[in-house]
JSON list of C-alpha atoms in Angstrom, two decimals:
[
{"chain": "O", "resi": 1, "resn": "GLY", "atom": "CA", "xyz": [-0.74, 17.14, 2.32]},
{"chain": "O", "resi": 2, "resn": "VAL", "atom": "CA", "xyz": [-2.25, 14.94, 4.99]},
{"chain": "O", "resi": 3, "resn": "LEU", "atom": "CA", "xyz": [-5.37, 13.14, 4.23]},
{"chain": "O", "resi": 4, "resn": "PRO", "atom": "CA", "xyz": [-8.77, 14.39, 5.66]},
{"chain": "O", "resi": 5, "resn": "PRO", "atom": "CA", "xyz": [-10.53, 12.18, 8.09]},
{"chain": "O", "resi": 6, "resn": "LEU", "atom": "CA", "xyz": [-12.29, 9.10, 6.42]},
{"chain": "O", "resi": 7, "resn": "PRO", "atom": "CA", "xyz": [-15.93, 8.31, 6.50]},
{"chain": "O", "resi": 8, "resn": "ALA", "atom": "CA", "xyz": [-16.93, 5.69, 8.99]},
{"chain": "O", "resi": 9, "resn": "PRO", "atom": "CA", "xyz": [-15.40, 2.38, 7.84]},
{"chain": "O", "resi": 10, "resn": "ALA", "atom": "CA", "xyz": [-17.23, -0.62, 6.68]},
{"chain": "O", "resi": 11, "resn": "LEU", "atom": "CA", "xyz": [-17.30, -3.38, 9.46]},
{"chain": "O", "resi": 12, "resn": "GLU", "atom": "CA", "xyz": [-14.91, -5.62, 7.61]},
{"chain": "O", "resi": 13, "resn": "THR", "atom": "CA", "xyz": [-12.48, -2.92, 6.90]},
{"chain": "O", "resi": 14, "resn": "THR", "atom": "CA", "xyz": [-9.50, -2.64, 9.34]},
{"chain": "O", "resi": 15, "resn": "ARG", "atom": "CA", "xyz": [-6.95, -1.14, 7.01]},
{"chain": "O", "resi": 16, "resn": "ALA", "atom": "CA", "xyz": [-6.94, 2.37, 5.49]},
{"chain": "O", "resi": 17, "resn": "ARG", "atom": "CA", "xyz": [-5.38, 3.86, 2.35]},
{"chain": "O", "resi": 18, "resn": "VAL", "atom": "CA", "xyz": [-2.71, 6.32, 2.97]},
{"chain": "O", "resi": 19, "resn": "GLY", "atom": "CA", "xyz": [-1.57, 7.43, -0.34]},
{"chain": "O", "resi": 20, "resn": "HIS", "atom": "CA", "xyz": [-0.04, 6.42, -3.69]},
{"chain": "O", "resi": 21, "resn": "VAL", "atom": "CA", "xyz": [2.92, 7.16, -5.80]},
{"chain": "O", "resi": 22, "resn": "GLU", "atom": "CA", "xyz": [2.89, 7.38, -9.59]},
{"chain": "O", "resi": 23, "resn": "PRO", "atom": "CA", "xyz": [6.05, 6.97, -11.46]},
{"chain": "O", "resi": 24, "resn": "THR", "atom": "CA", "xyz": [4.21, 6.81, -14.83]},
{"chain": "O", "resi": 25, "resn": "ALA", "atom": "CA", "xyz": [0.44, 6.85, -15.61]},
{"chain": "O", "resi": 26, "resn": "GLY", "atom": "CA", "xyz": [0.57, 3.46, -17.42]},
{"chain": "O", "resi": 27, "resn": "ALA", "atom": "CA", "xyz": [2.55, 1.63, -14.64]},
{"chain": "O", "resi": 28, "resn": "PRO", "atom": "CA", "xyz": [0.92, -1.35, -12.95]},
{"chain": "O", "resi": 29, "resn": "TRP", "atom": "CA", "xyz": [-0.19, -0.96, -9.39]},
{"chain": "O", "resi": 30, "resn": "ARG", "atom": "CA", "xyz": [1.39, -2.50, -6.35]},
{"chain": "O", "resi": 31, "resn": "VAL", "atom": "CA", "xyz": [-0.20, -2.58, -2.89]},
{"chain": "O", "resi": 32, "resn": "LEU", "atom": "CA", "xyz": [2.03, -2.44, -0.06]},
{"chain": "O", "resi": 33, "resn": "GLN", "atom": "CA", "xyz": [0.31, -3.23, 3.30]},
{"chain": "O", "resi": 34, "resn": "PHE", "atom": "CA", "xyz": [2.11, -2.62, 6.68]},
{"chain": "O", "resi": 35, "resn": "GLY", "atom": "CA", "xyz": [1.05, -4.06, 9.88]},
{"chain": "O", "resi": 36, "resn": "GLY", "atom": "CA", "xyz": [1.26, -2.75, 13.32]},
{"chain": "O", "resi": 37, "resn": "THR", "atom": "CA", "xyz": [4.72, -3.53, 14.21]},
{"chain": "O", "resi": 38, "resn": "SER", "atom": "CA", "xyz": [5.90, -1.99, 10.79]},
{"chain": "O", "resi": 39, "resn": "VAL", "atom": "CA", "xyz": [4.68, 1.40, 11.86]},
{"chain": "O", "resi": 40, "resn": "SER", "atom": "CA", "xyz": [5.38, 1.44, 15.41]},
{"chain": "O", "resi": 41, "resn": "THR", "atom": "CA", "xyz": [9.04, 2.71, 15.69]},
{"chain": "O", "resi": 42, "resn": "PRO", "atom": "CA", "xyz": [11.20, 5.41, 13.75]},
{"chain": "O", "resi": 43, "resn": "GLU", "atom": "CA", "xyz": [13.44, 2.61, 12.57]},
{"chain": "O", "resi": 44, "resn": "ARG", "atom": "CA", "xyz": [10.58, 0.52, 11.21]},
{"chain": "O", "resi": 45, "resn": "LEU", "atom": "CA", "xyz": [9.13, 3.49, 9.46]},
{"chain": "O", "resi": 46, "resn": "GLN", "atom": "CA", "xyz": [12.30, 4.10, 7.70]},
{"chain": "O", "resi": 47, "resn": "VAL", "atom": "CA", "xyz": [12.15, 0.43, 6.46]},
{"chain": "O", "resi": 48, "resn": "LEU", "atom": "CA", "xyz": [8.57, 1.09, 5.23]},
{"chain": "O", "resi": 49, "resn": "LEU", "atom": "CA", "xyz": [9.77, 4.28, 3.49]},
{"chain": "O", "resi": 50, "resn": "GLU", "atom": "CA", "xyz": [12.68, 2.41, 1.66]},
{"chain": "O", "resi": 51, "resn": "GLN", "atom": "CA", "xyz": [10.18, -0.22, 0.55]},
{"chain": "O", "resi": 52, "resn": "VAL", "atom": "CA", "xyz": [7.89, 2.39, -0.76]},
{"chain": "O", "resi": 53, "resn": "ARG", "atom": "CA", "xyz": [10.64, 4.04, -2.58]},
{"chain": "O", "resi": 54, "resn": "GLU", "atom": "CA", "xyz": [11.82, 0.86, -4.13]},
{"chain": "O", "resi": 55, "resn": "ALA", "atom": "CA", "xyz": [8.26, -0.21, -5.22]},
{"chain": "O", "resi": 56, "resn": "ALA", "atom": "CA", "xyz": [7.70, 3.25, -6.65]},
{"chain": "O", "resi": 57, "resn": "ALA", "atom": "CA", "xyz": [10.72, 3.07, -9.03]},
{"chain": "O", "resi": 58, "resn": "SER", "atom": "CA", "xyz": [8.69, 0.98, -11.41]},
{"chain": "O", "resi": 59, "resn": "ARG", "atom": "CA", "xyz": [5.17, 0.91, -10.38]},
{"chain": "O", "resi": 60, "resn": "ARG", "atom": "CA", "xyz": [2.27, 2.95, -8.96]},
{"chain": "O", "resi": 61, "resn": "VAL", "atom": "CA", "xyz": [1.99, 2.36, -5.30]},
{"chain": "O", "resi": 62, "resn": "VAL", "atom": "CA", "xyz": [-0.89, 2.25, -2.80]},
{"chain": "O", "resi": 63, "resn": "VAL", "atom": "CA", "xyz": [0.27, 2.14, 0.84]},
{"chain": "O", "resi": 64, "resn": "VAL", "atom": "CA", "xyz": [-2.08, 0.63, 3.36]},
{"chain": "O", "resi": 65, "resn": "VAL", "atom": "CA", "xyz": [-1.25, 0.83, 7.25]},
{"chain": "O", "resi": 66, "resn": "SER", "atom": "CA", "xyz": [-2.58, -0.73, 10.21]},
{"chain": "O", "resi": 67, "resn": "ALA", "atom": "CA", "xyz": [-2.83, 0.86, 13.65]},
{"chain": "O", "resi": 68, "resn": "LEU", "atom": "CA", "xyz": [0.40, 0.89, 15.73]},
{"chain": "O", "resi": 69, "resn": "ALA", "atom": "CA", "xyz": [1.13, -2.35, 17.52]},
{"chain": "O", "resi": 70, "resn": "GLY", "atom": "CA", "xyz": [-1.11, -3.01, 20.26]},
{"chain": "O", "resi": 71, "resn": "VAL", "atom": "CA", "xyz": [-3.49, 0.04, 19.62]},
{"chain": "O", "resi": 72, "resn": "THR", "atom": "CA", "xyz": [-6.48, -1.95, 18.26]},
{"chain": "O", "resi": 73, "resn": "ASP", "atom": "CA", "xyz": [-6.39, -4.19, 21.27]},
{"chain": "O", "resi": 74, "resn": "ALA", "atom": "CA", "xyz": [-6.13, -1.17, 23.64]},
{"chain": "O", "resi": 75, "resn": "LEU", "atom": "CA", "xyz": [-9.08, 0.43, 21.90]},
{"chain": "O", "resi": 76, "resn": "GLY", "atom": "CA", "xyz": [-11.08, -2.83, 22.21]},
{"chain": "O", "resi": 77, "resn": "ALA", "atom": "CA", "xyz": [-10.45, -3.10, 25.89]},
{"chain": "O", "resi": 78, "resn": "LEU", "atom": "CA", "xyz": [-11.29, 0.74, 26.20]},
{"chain": "O", "resi": 79, "resn": "VAL", "atom": "CA", "xyz": [-14.60, 0.33, 24.61]},
{"chain": "O", "resi": 80, "resn": "ALA", "atom": "CA", "xyz": [-15.44, -2.73, 26.91]},
{"chain": "O", "resi": 81, "resn": "ARG", "atom": "CA", "xyz": [-14.48, -0.71, 29.87]},
{"chain": "O", "resi": 82, "resn": "VAL", "atom": "CA", "xyz": [-16.77, 2.32, 28.94]},
{"chain": "O", "resi": 83, "resn": "VAL", "atom": "CA", "xyz": [-19.64, -0.04, 28.01]},
{"chain": "O", "resi": 84, "resn": "ALA", "atom": "CA", "xyz": [-19.14, -1.41, 31.55]},
{"chain": "O", "resi": 85, "resn": "GLY", "atom": "CA", "xyz": [-19.48, 1.92, 33.03]},
{"chain": "O", "resi": 86, "resn": "ASP", "atom": "CA", "xyz": [-15.88, 3.13, 33.32]},
{"chain": "O", "resi": 87, "resn": "ASP", "atom": "CA", "xyz": [-15.93, 6.90, 32.62]},
{"chain": "O", "resi": 88, "resn": "HIS", "atom": "CA", "xyz": [-12.31, 7.43, 33.19]},
{"chain": "O", "resi": 89, "resn": "TYR", "atom": "CA", "xyz": [-11.26, 7.14, 29.65]},
{"chain": "O", "resi": 90, "resn": "ALA", "atom": "CA", "xyz": [-9.51, 10.46, 29.05]},
{"chain": "O", "resi": 91, "resn": "ALA", "atom": "CA", "xyz": [-6.23, 9.33, 30.39]},
{"chain": "O", "resi": 92, "resn": "THR", "atom": "CA", "xyz": [-6.23, 6.32, 27.92]},
{"chain": "O", "resi": 93, "resn": "VAL", "atom": "CA", "xyz": [-6.98, 8.49, 25.00]},
{"chain": "O", "resi": 94, "resn": "ASP", "atom": "CA", "xyz": [-4.31, 10.94, 26.17]},
{"chain": "O", "resi": 95, "resn": "ALA", "atom": "CA", "xyz": [-1.75, 8.13, 26.28]},
{"chain": "O", "resi": 96, "resn": "LEU", "atom": "CA", "xyz": [-2.66, 7.02, 22.76]},
{"chain": "O", "resi": 97, "resn": "ARG", "atom": "CA", "xyz": [-2.35, 10.60, 21.63]},
{"chain": "O", "resi": 98, "resn": "ASP", "atom": "CA", "xyz": [1.06, 11.03, 23.37]},
{"chain": "O", "resi": 99, "resn": "ARG", "atom": "CA", "xyz": [2.34, 7.71, 21.86]},
{"chain": "O", "resi": 100, "resn": "HIS", "atom": "CA", "xyz": [1.50, 8.88, 18.38]},
{"chain": "O", "resi": 101, "resn": "LEU", "atom": "CA", "xyz": [2.80, 12.33, 18.87]},
{"chain": "O", "resi": 102, "resn": "GLN", "atom": "CA", "xyz": [6.06, 11.06, 20.26]},
{"chain": "O", "resi": 103, "resn": "LEU", "atom": "CA", "xyz": [6.41, 8.79, 17.35]},
{"chain": "O", "resi": 104, "resn": "LEU", "atom": "CA", "xyz": [5.70, 11.61, 14.91]},
{"chain": "O", "resi": 105, "resn": "ALA", "atom": "CA", "xyz": [8.40, 13.80, 16.50]},
{"chain": "O", "resi": 106, "resn": "ALA", "atom": "CA", "xyz": [10.91, 11.05, 16.45]},
{"chain": "O", "resi": 107, "resn": "ALA", "atom": "CA", "xyz": [10.19, 9.77, 12.84]},
{"chain": "O", "resi": 108, "resn": "VAL", "atom": "CA", "xyz": [9.14, 13.19, 11.04]},
{"chain": "O", "resi": 109, "resn": "PRO", "atom": "CA", "xyz": [11.17, 16.01, 12.13]},
{"chain": "O", "resi": 110, "resn": "GLY", "atom": "CA", "xyz": [10.28, 18.32, 9.23]},
{"chain": "O", "resi": 111, "resn": "ASP", "atom": "CA", "xyz": [7.57, 20.55, 7.80]},
{"chain": "O", "resi": 112, "resn": "SER", "atom": "CA", "xyz": [4.94, 17.80, 7.54]},
{"chain": "O", "resi": 113, "resn": "ALA", "atom": "CA", "xyz": [4.86, 17.09, 11.20]},
{"chain": "O", "resi": 114, "resn": "PRO", "atom": "CA", "xyz": [2.55, 19.97, 12.28]},
{"chain": "O", "resi": 115, "resn": "ASP", "atom": "CA", "xyz": [-0.16, 18.98, 9.69]},
{"chain": "O", "resi": 116, "resn": "ALA", "atom": "CA", "xyz": [0.09, 15.36, 10.94]},
{"chain": "O", "resi": 117, "resn": "GLU", "atom": "CA", "xyz": [-0.12, 16.52, 14.61]},
{"chain": "O", "resi": 118, "resn": "VAL", "atom": "CA", "xyz": [-3.30, 18.41, 13.88]},
{"chain": "O", "resi": 119, "resn": "VAL", "atom": "CA", "xyz": [-4.88, 15.28, 12.46]},
{"chain": "O", "resi": 120, "resn": "VAL", "atom": "CA", "xyz": [-3.89, 13.23, 15.37]},
{"chain": "O", "resi": 121, "resn": "ARG", "atom": "CA", "xyz": [-5.11, 15.65, 18.04]},
{"chain": "O", "resi": 122, "resn": "SER", "atom": "CA", "xyz": [-8.32, 15.93, 15.97]},
{"chain": "O", "resi": 123, "resn": "GLN", "atom": "CA", "xyz": [-8.82, 12.20, 15.86]},
{"chain": "O", "resi": 124, "resn": "CYS", "atom": "CA", "xyz": [-8.20, 11.92, 19.55]},
{"chain": "O", "resi": 125, "resn": "ARG", "atom": "CA", "xyz": [-10.85, 14.53, 20.12]},
{"chain": "O", "resi": 126, "resn": "ARG", "atom": "CA", "xyz": [-13.25, 12.53, 17.94]},
{"chain": "O", "resi": 127, "resn": "LEU", "atom": "CA", "xyz": [-12.39, 9.37, 19.82]},
{"chain": "O", "resi": 128, "resn": "VAL", "atom": "CA", "xyz": [-13.37, 11.26, 23.20]},
{"chain": "O", "resi": 129, "resn": "GLY", "atom": "CA", "xyz": [-16.59, 12.26, 21.54]},
{"chain": "O", "resi": 130, "resn": "LEU", "atom": "CA", "xyz": [-17.44, 8.79, 20.29]},
{"chain": "O", "resi": 131, "resn": "LEU", "atom": "CA", "xyz": [-16.55, 7.45, 23.85]},
{"chain": "O", "resi": 132, "resn": "ASP", "atom": "CA", "xyz": [-18.93, 9.91, 25.41]},
{"chain": "O", "resi": 133, "resn": "GLU", "atom": "CA", "xyz": [-21.79, 8.71, 23.24]},
{"chain": "O", "resi": 134, "resn": "VAL", "atom": "CA", "xyz": [-20.99, 4.92, 24.32]},
{"chain": "O", "resi": 135, "resn": "ALA", "atom": "CA", "xyz": [-20.67, 5.98, 27.99]},
{"chain": "O", "resi": 136, "resn": "ALA", "atom": "CA", "xyz": [-24.12, 7.79, 27.76]},
{"chain": "O", "resi": 137, "resn": "ALA", "atom": "CA", "xyz": [-25.76, 4.80, 26.40]},
{"chain": "O", "resi": 138, "resn": "HIS", "atom": "CA", "xyz": [-23.74, 2.09, 28.20]},
{"chain": "O", "resi": 139, "resn": "ALA", "atom": "CA", "xyz": [-23.65, 0.26, 24.88]},
{"chain": "O", "resi": 140, "resn": "ALA", "atom": "CA", "xyz": [-21.79, 0.27, 21.46]},
{"chain": "O", "resi": 141, "resn": "ASP", "atom": "CA", "xyz": [-23.51, -1.08, 18.33]},
{"chain": "O", "resi": 142, "resn": "GLU", "atom": "CA", "xyz": [-21.32, -2.80, 15.72]},
{"chain": "O", "resi": 143, "resn": "CYS", "atom": "CA", "xyz": [-20.99, 0.32, 13.69]},
{"chain": "O", "resi": 144, "resn": "GLN", "atom": "CA", "xyz": [-19.70, 2.28, 16.78]},
{"chain": "O", "resi": 145, "resn": "ARG", "atom": "CA", "xyz": [-17.41, -0.56, 17.76]},
{"chain": "O", "resi": 146, "resn": "ALA", "atom": "CA", "xyz": [-15.97, -0.62, 14.18]},
{"chain": "O", "resi": 147, "resn": "THR", "atom": "CA", "xyz": [-15.50, 3.26, 14.13]},
{"chain": "O", "resi": 148, "resn": "LEU", "atom": "CA", "xyz": [-13.95, 3.14, 17.42]},
{"chain": "O", "resi": 149, "resn": "LEU", "atom": "CA", "xyz": [-11.50, 0.33, 16.47]},
{"chain": "O", "resi": 150, "resn": "ALA", "atom": "CA", "xyz": [-10.62, 2.09, 13.24]},
{"chain": "O", "resi": 151, "resn": "THR", "atom": "CA", "xyz": [-9.35, 5.10, 15.18]},
{"chain": "O", "resi": 152, "resn": "GLY", "atom": "CA", "xyz": [-6.02, 3.19, 15.35]},
{"chain": "O", "resi": 153, "resn": "GLU", "atom": "CA", "xyz": [-5.52, 3.36, 11.67]},
{"chain": "O", "resi": 154, "resn": "ARG", "atom": "CA", "xyz": [-6.75, 7.00, 11.61]},
{"chain": "O", "resi": 155, "resn": "LEU", "atom": "CA", "xyz": [-4.07, 7.81, 14.09]},
{"chain": "O", "resi": 156, "resn": "SER", "atom": "CA", "xyz": [-1.26, 5.86, 12.17]},
{"chain": "O", "resi": 157, "resn": "MET", "atom": "CA", "xyz": [-2.09, 7.27, 8.78]},
{"chain": "O", "resi": 158, "resn": "PRO", "atom": "CA", "xyz": [-1.10, 10.83, 9.33]},
{"chain": "O", "resi": 159, "resn": "LEU", "atom": "CA", "xyz": [2.31, 9.61, 10.76]},
{"chain": "O", "resi": 160, "resn": "VAL", "atom": "CA", "xyz": [3.01, 7.51, 7.59]},
{"chain": "O", "resi": 161, "resn": "ALA", "atom": "CA", "xyz": [1.58, 10.32, 5.34]},
{"chain": "O", "resi": 162, "resn": "ALA", "atom": "CA", "xyz": [3.93, 12.80, 6.83]},
{"chain": "O", "resi": 163, "resn": "LEU", "atom": "CA", "xyz": [6.90, 10.64, 6.66]},
{"chain": "O", "resi": 164, "resn": "MET", "atom": "CA", "xyz": [6.25, 10.09, 2.80]},
{"chain": "O", "resi": 165, "resn": "SER", "atom": "CA", "xyz": [5.56, 13.55, 2.33]},
{"chain": "O", "resi": 166, "resn": "GLU", "atom": "CA", "xyz": [8.90, 14.52, 3.95]},
{"chain": "O", "resi": 167, "resn": "ALA", "atom": "CA", "xyz": [10.68, 12.17, 1.65]},
{"chain": "O", "resi": 168, "resn": "GLY", "atom": "CA", "xyz": [9.11, 13.71, -1.46]},
{"chain": "O", "resi": 169, "resn": "ILE", "atom": "CA", "xyz": [6.41, 11.07, -1.97]},
{"chain": "O", "resi": 170, "resn": "ARG", "atom": "CA", "xyz": [3.15, 12.46, -3.15]},
{"chain": "O", "resi": 171, "resn": "VAL", "atom": "CA", "xyz": [0.35, 11.66, -0.66]},
{"chain": "O", "resi": 172, "resn": "ASP", "atom": "CA", "xyz": [-3.27, 11.71, -1.73]}
]
């Protein structure tokens, strides 16, 4: 299945755990961390999947993913605009949602896609709610900023989790 929403991240955390693969209970762990360009296209997601499969053949694997390329910067700029009084952020959130859903449709055509779509849509609604709070206060504290910026990882995680699930890789 797809991971449930994560609690608010620590300020220094910009990555999120997607899942792990366990070939044997006693095997050593390997952490695979993928940056934004590695999760931004269907072709790159297939490379990611092959690297996970290869590593999982002999080790337990934890997969860590970043936001899609450019998303964290876009979220940072969006927060700054909202703090400055721009209340026209729905179109930006819609564009982020659509980008993730288009990538999901292209990379994960199977049964796992609907669950991931629900998570992406939910995270975008959550993002709008957080931005509403920032707009009302015309300010965002460090915790709010970190939570808003972490939305990028929260949007990429369900895509990677669905891809792995479709490939028969257990995702926790």
